[in-house]
Structures are given as C-alpha cells and as structure tokens.
Short mmCIF file of C-alpha atoms in Angstrom, two decimals:
data_model
loop_
_atom_site.label_atom_id
_atom_site.label_comp_id
_atom_site.label_asym_id
_atom_site.label_seq_id
_atom_site.Cartn_x
_atom_site.Cartn_y
_atom_site.Cartn_z
CA MET P 9 -37.04 9.86 -33.21
CA ARG P 10 -34.54 7.52 -34.87
CA ALA P 11 -32.33 10.47 -35.82
CA ARG P 12 -32.31 11.67 -32.20
CA THR P 13 -31.40 8.19 -30.90
CA LYS P 14 -28.65 7.93 -33.48
CA ALA P 15 -27.24 11.27 -32.38
CA LEU P 16 -27.15 10.13 -28.74
CA LEU P 17 -25.23 6.94 -29.43
CA PRO P 18 -21.73 8.57 -29.45
CA LEU P 19 -22.51 10.25 -26.10
CA ILE P 20 -23.66 6.96 -24.60
CA ALA P 21 -20.49 5.26 -25.81
CA ILE P 22 -18.31 7.97 -24.25
CA ALA P 23 -20.16 7.76 -20.93
CA ALA P 24 -19.75 3.99 -20.89
CA ALA P 25 -16.04 4.30 -21.59
CA VAL P 26 -15.60 6.77 -18.74
CA PHE P 27 -17.53 4.52 -16.34
CA LEU P 28 -15.43 1.49 -17.27
CA SER P 29 -12.25 3.52 -16.97
CA CYS P 30 -13.20 4.66 -13.44
CA GLY P 31 -13.99 1.08 -12.50
CA ASP P 32 -10.58 -0.07 -13.69
CA ASP P 33 -8.88 2.66 -11.65
CA GLU P 34 -10.70 1.62 -8.49
CA GLU P 35 -9.72 -2.01 -8.94
CA ALA P 36 -6.09 -1.09 -9.58
CA THR P 37 -5.76 1.13 -6.49
CA PRO P 38 -5.00 -1.47 -3.77
CA THR P 39 -1.31 -2.31 -3.47
CA PRO P 40 -0.76 -6.02 -2.80
CA ALA P 41 1.45 -6.81 0.18
CA PRO P 42 4.90 -8.12 -0.75
CA LEU P 43 5.21 -11.89 -0.57
CA THR P 44 8.07 -11.42 1.88
CA SER P 45 5.66 -10.22 4.57
CA GLU P 46 3.57 -12.15 7.09
CA LYS P 47 -0.08 -11.24 7.64
CA VAL P 48 -0.82 -10.34 11.25
CA SER P 49 -3.85 -9.14 13.19
CA PHE P 50 -4.44 -7.92 16.74
CA HIS P 51 -7.14 -6.24 18.79
CA THR P 52 -7.36 -2.80 20.34
CA GLU P 53 -8.46 -2.06 23.88
CA ASP P 54 -11.90 -1.09 22.57
CA GLY P 55 -12.33 -4.27 20.50
CA ILE P 56 -11.32 -3.23 16.97
CA THR P 57 -9.46 -5.76 14.82
CA ILE P 58 -6.35 -4.21 13.29
CA ARG P 59 -4.58 -5.96 10.41
CA GLY P 60 -1.06 -5.51 9.19
CA HIS P 61 2.03 -7.11 7.70
CA LEU P 62 5.29 -8.07 9.39
CA PHE P 63 8.53 -7.81 7.45
CA GLY P 64 11.66 -9.54 8.73
CA ASP P 65 12.34 -11.39 11.97
CA GLY P 66 15.02 -9.35 13.72
CA ASP P 67 15.14 -8.96 17.49
CA VAL P 68 14.57 -5.19 17.31
CA ALA P 69 11.09 -4.21 16.11
CA VAL P 70 10.00 -1.06 14.32
CA ILE P 71 6.30 -0.18 14.15
CA LEU P 72 5.45 2.01 11.15
CA CYS P 73 2.33 4.18 11.57
CA HIS P 74 0.80 5.70 8.43
CA MET P 75 -0.56 9.16 7.71
CA ARG P 76 -3.93 10.30 6.39
CA PRO P 77 -5.21 9.64 3.73
CA SER P 78 -2.63 6.92 3.08
CA ASP P 79 -2.67 3.42 4.52
CA GLN P 80 -0.01 0.89 5.47
CA THR P 81 0.98 0.35 1.83
CA SER P 82 2.85 3.68 1.93
CA TRP P 83 5.34 2.00 4.28
CA TYR P 84 5.92 -1.24 2.33
CA PRO P 85 9.14 -0.22 0.51
CA PHE P 86 10.80 1.13 3.67
CA ALA P 87 9.59 -1.85 5.71
CA GLU P 88 11.37 -4.16 3.26
CA GLU P 89 14.55 -2.09 3.61
CA LEU P 90 14.35 -2.30 7.39
CA ALA P 91 13.84 -6.07 7.17
CA ASP P 92 16.91 -6.35 4.96
CA ALA P 93 18.84 -4.36 7.59
CA GLY P 94 17.92 -6.90 10.26
CA TYR P 95 14.82 -5.39 11.87
CA ALA P 96 11.30 -6.75 12.31
CA ALA P 97 9.16 -4.04 10.69
CA LEU P 98 5.42 -3.94 11.27
CA THR P 99 3.03 -2.01 9.04
CA PHE P 100 -0.67 -1.83 9.86
CA ASP P 101 -3.84 0.02 8.88
CA PHE P 102 -5.45 2.32 11.40
CA ARG P 103 -9.09 1.57 12.21
CA GLY P 104 -11.35 2.19 9.23
CA TYR P 105 -8.42 2.14 6.78
CA GLY P 106 -7.35 -0.57 4.35
CA GLU P 107 -7.58 -4.06 5.84
CA SER P 108 -8.59 -3.05 9.38
CA ASP P 109 -12.08 -3.07 10.85
CA GLY P 110 -14.01 -0.19 12.39
CA GLU P 111 -14.70 3.40 11.40
CA GLN P 112 -12.15 6.12 10.80
CA GLU P 113 -12.14 7.61 14.29
CA LEU P 114 -8.96 9.66 14.16
CA SER P 115 -9.08 10.69 17.80
CA LEU P 116 -8.69 7.00 18.77
CA VAL P 117 -5.82 5.90 16.51
CA ASP P 118 -3.39 6.06 19.43
CA LEU P 119 -5.22 2.97 20.72
CA ASP P 120 -4.29 1.24 17.45
CA VAL P 121 -0.60 2.08 17.96
CA GLU P 122 -0.84 0.85 21.53
CA ALA P 123 -2.34 -2.44 20.30
CA ALA P 124 0.46 -2.82 17.74
CA LEU P 125 3.05 -2.28 20.47
CA ARG P 126 1.36 -4.88 22.67
CA ALA P 127 1.26 -7.34 19.75
CA MET P 128 4.99 -6.99 19.09
CA ARG P 129 5.81 -7.50 22.74
CA GLU P 130 3.67 -10.64 22.76
CA ARG P 131 5.80 -11.89 19.86
CA GLY P 132 8.89 -11.55 22.07
CA HIS P 133 10.25 -8.16 20.99
CA ASP P 134 11.59 -6.31 24.01
CA THR P 135 13.08 -3.44 22.00
CA VAL P 136 10.43 -1.64 19.96
CA TYR P 137 10.67 1.70 18.13
CA LEU P 138 7.69 3.72 16.92
CA VAL P 139 8.01 5.52 13.57
CA GLY P 140 5.03 7.59 12.52
CA ALA P 141 4.17 9.85 9.60
CA SER P 142 1.92 12.88 10.16
CA MET P 143 -1.02 11.71 12.32
CA GLY P 144 0.88 8.44 12.84
CA GLY P 145 3.71 10.46 14.34
CA THR P 146 1.35 12.34 16.66
CA ALA P 147 -0.22 9.08 17.82
CA SER P 148 3.22 7.51 18.31
CA LEU P 149 4.34 10.34 20.58
CA MET P 150 1.15 10.00 22.62
CA VAL P 151 1.72 6.27 23.12
CA ALA P 152 5.39 6.81 24.01
CA ALA P 153 4.23 9.17 26.77
CA ARG P 154 2.46 6.30 28.56
CA GLU P 155 4.23 3.14 27.35
CA GLU P 156 7.87 2.09 27.40
CA VAL P 157 9.46 2.13 23.94
CA ALA P 158 13.05 2.29 22.69
CA GLY P 159 12.50 5.56 20.83
CA VAL P 160 10.20 7.54 18.54
CA VAL P 161 10.61 9.01 15.06
CA ALA P 162 7.94 11.61 14.27
CA ILE P 163 7.82 12.61 10.59
CA SER P 164 5.79 15.75 9.77
CA ALA P 165 3.82 15.15 12.97
CA PRO P 166 1.22 17.78 13.95
CA ALA P 167 1.44 18.93 17.56
CA GLN P 168 -2.36 18.52 17.64
CA PHE P 169 -4.58 16.73 15.16
CA GLU P 170 -8.28 15.77 15.13
CA GLY P 171 -8.48 15.14 18.88
CA LEU P 172 -4.90 13.84 19.20
CA ASN P 173 -2.68 16.08 21.32
CA ALA P 174 1.05 15.31 21.44
CA GLU P 175 1.86 18.81 22.65
CA GLU P 176 0.03 18.08 25.90
CA VAL P 177 2.05 14.94 26.72
CA ILE P 178 5.42 15.36 24.96
CA ALA P 179 7.13 16.28 28.25
CA GLU P 180 6.44 12.69 29.42
CA VAL P 181 8.37 11.10 26.54
CA GLY P 182 11.76 10.43 28.08
CA GLU P 183 12.96 8.03 25.37
CA PRO P 184 15.12 9.22 22.44
CA LYS P 185 13.15 11.23 19.89
CA LEU P 186 13.83 12.22 16.28
CA PHE P 187 11.65 14.90 14.69
CA ILE P 188 11.70 15.19 10.89
CA ALA P 189 10.04 17.68 8.52
CA ALA P 190 10.59 19.41 5.17
CA GLU P 191 11.37 23.12 5.29
CA GLY P 192 8.69 23.90 2.71
CA ASP P 193 6.00 22.11 4.73
CA ALA P 194 5.13 25.11 6.90
CA SER P 195 2.65 23.52 9.29
CA ALA P 196 4.94 20.53 9.85
CA THR P 197 7.99 22.65 10.62
CA THR P 198 5.95 24.81 13.00
CA SER P 199 4.78 21.70 14.85
CA LEU P 200 8.32 20.34 14.87
CA GLU P 201 9.58 23.51 16.53
CA THR P 202 6.78 23.40 19.12
CA LEU P 203 7.26 19.73 19.97
CA PHE P 204 11.05 19.94 19.97
CA GLU P 205 11.03 22.88 22.38
CA LEU P 206 8.69 21.07 24.80
CA ALA P 207 10.37 17.66 24.54
CA PRO P 208 12.95 16.59 27.13
CA GLU P 209 16.33 15.21 26.14
CA PRO P 210 17.43 13.08 24.40
CA LYS P 211 16.06 14.60 21.20
CA GLU P 212 17.15 15.41 17.66
CA GLN P 213 15.63 17.29 14.76
CA ARG P 214 16.28 17.15 11.03
CA VAL P 215 14.74 19.55 8.54
CA PHE P 216 15.20 18.63 4.88
CA GLY P 217 14.73 20.61 1.69
CA GLY P 218 11.54 20.52 -0.36
CA SER P 219 7.95 20.46 0.82
CA ALA P 220 7.15 16.73 0.98
CA HIS P 221 4.93 15.58 3.82
CA GLY P 222 5.05 12.35 5.82
CA THR P 223 6.02 9.21 3.91
CA ALA P 224 6.39 11.30 0.74
CA LEU P 225 9.73 12.33 2.26
CA LEU P 226 10.85 8.74 1.71
CA GLU P 227 10.18 8.99 -2.02
CA GLU P 228 11.35 12.43 -3.15
CA GLU P 229 14.72 14.07 -3.75
CA HIS P 230 15.98 13.79 -0.16
CA ALA P 231 14.70 10.24 0.35
CA ALA P 232 18.15 8.70 0.83
CA GLU P 233 19.06 11.29 3.48
CA VAL P 234 15.76 10.87 5.31
CA LYS P 235 16.08 7.08 5.37
CA ALA P 236 19.70 7.35 6.53
CA ALA P 237 18.65 9.68 9.38
CA ILE P 238 16.00 7.19 10.53
CA THR P 239 18.18 4.08 10.29
CA SER P 240 21.06 5.89 12.03
CA PHE P 241 18.70 6.83 14.86
CA LEU P 242 17.45 3.25 15.16
CA SER P 243 20.99 1.83 15.22
CA ARG P 244 21.94 4.11 18.11
#
C-alpha cells in the first residue's frame, strides 16, 4: 500500500501544478483599464447596467463597440490613440461581458449601443460616430438606421448575426459609412459586399490584405493603414 501511494505522489504533484497554473492564467486574463480613462456606466432601455471607460474629452465622440468573444479591452489601445488625436472615445462591455451586468443576449446588443449613444449625448456630445467590430459593427449599423449619428465604421461586420439584421435596415442609414474587412476573411468580405451594395450614399469600402477579423485588424500587418482609414473617415 505504501509503495502504491509513493508511486502516485509524482502524479499528484503534476496535477497540482497544472491546477495552479490554470488558476494563475485565469487571474491574469483581465486587462486593467488605463489610468487615463474615466469609468462610466449607463442603463439600457430594458434596464441593464452597462459599464465602460471614457478616454479623452474632445467635442467629437467615438463609441467603440467590441466583437465576440472579446470585450471592451480590445479597444483600449485605439481608444487612447483617438483621445490623443482630440476625440472623446468610449469603450464599453456589451451585456453579459466584462464589467457589464446581464446575460449575453446577442440579439439585444443593439440596445446597448443605443444606450451608449444616449449617454454620450447626455454628456453634451452632439457629434457622435459609431465604430463597431464584427457583431459590434452589425449592431452599430442597426442603431444608425433609427438614430441620428455622424457616421458609422463597420469592421468585419456580418450582414446578419444571432438575431441582429443589418441587411434589413441598411437602406435607412443615410449618414456616411465606412465598411472594412480583410480579403482573406471570406465571410466578412461577403457581408461587406452585401451591405455596401444595399447601402445608400455616402459610403466607402476598404479591403485590406491578410485574414484578420474585427479589432485584430488594428494589431496585425496592416494595422497602420486600417487606423489611418478610420481616423481619416472621422476627420471628414
């Protein structure tokens, strides 16, 4: 019996090491918000508390809407760049993600974008742009179809996604629109073509090399070009 217990000890030690290692990874996952940002919170039409971070204090506001399975932290570096360029950049977590309350009900995330837009207007921002990645882009287009905004940037945005349907309402988005995708991201480029064809003027499209999706386009080889395309659009 002692011999058997002795033989099991190395296995127990390995299992314990793996467990501790996994625990460390989980604790290291959250990305702390930069100290340059201000914590903000607001409520959706259906009573969900959404939490985010505001970078900068410019007159023109840019609302950054994340993709799945990311959260608002994927926007932090670009939000800081926008703040440095003179914008007020808002990041936030969709319901059920990161710091926000509620469950992950993807078909309702357009209500979260709408609440963010309302919150920025209440802070005195008359000129507000929506910039969304993947599902955040789809939700942004849907909100722009029923609310007044300065313009929309849709990055790798599906025409339809988990109950969200931008294809159905894109004809109502009369504000300037910029559609972005990577040529190797087949589903994104297909959606871009569909949405671009249905969208009224003014509209632009930019297809970059590689296969990055959503906010990954802001980190890979064409990152500088993608950021320049977005900031150029915002400045116009």
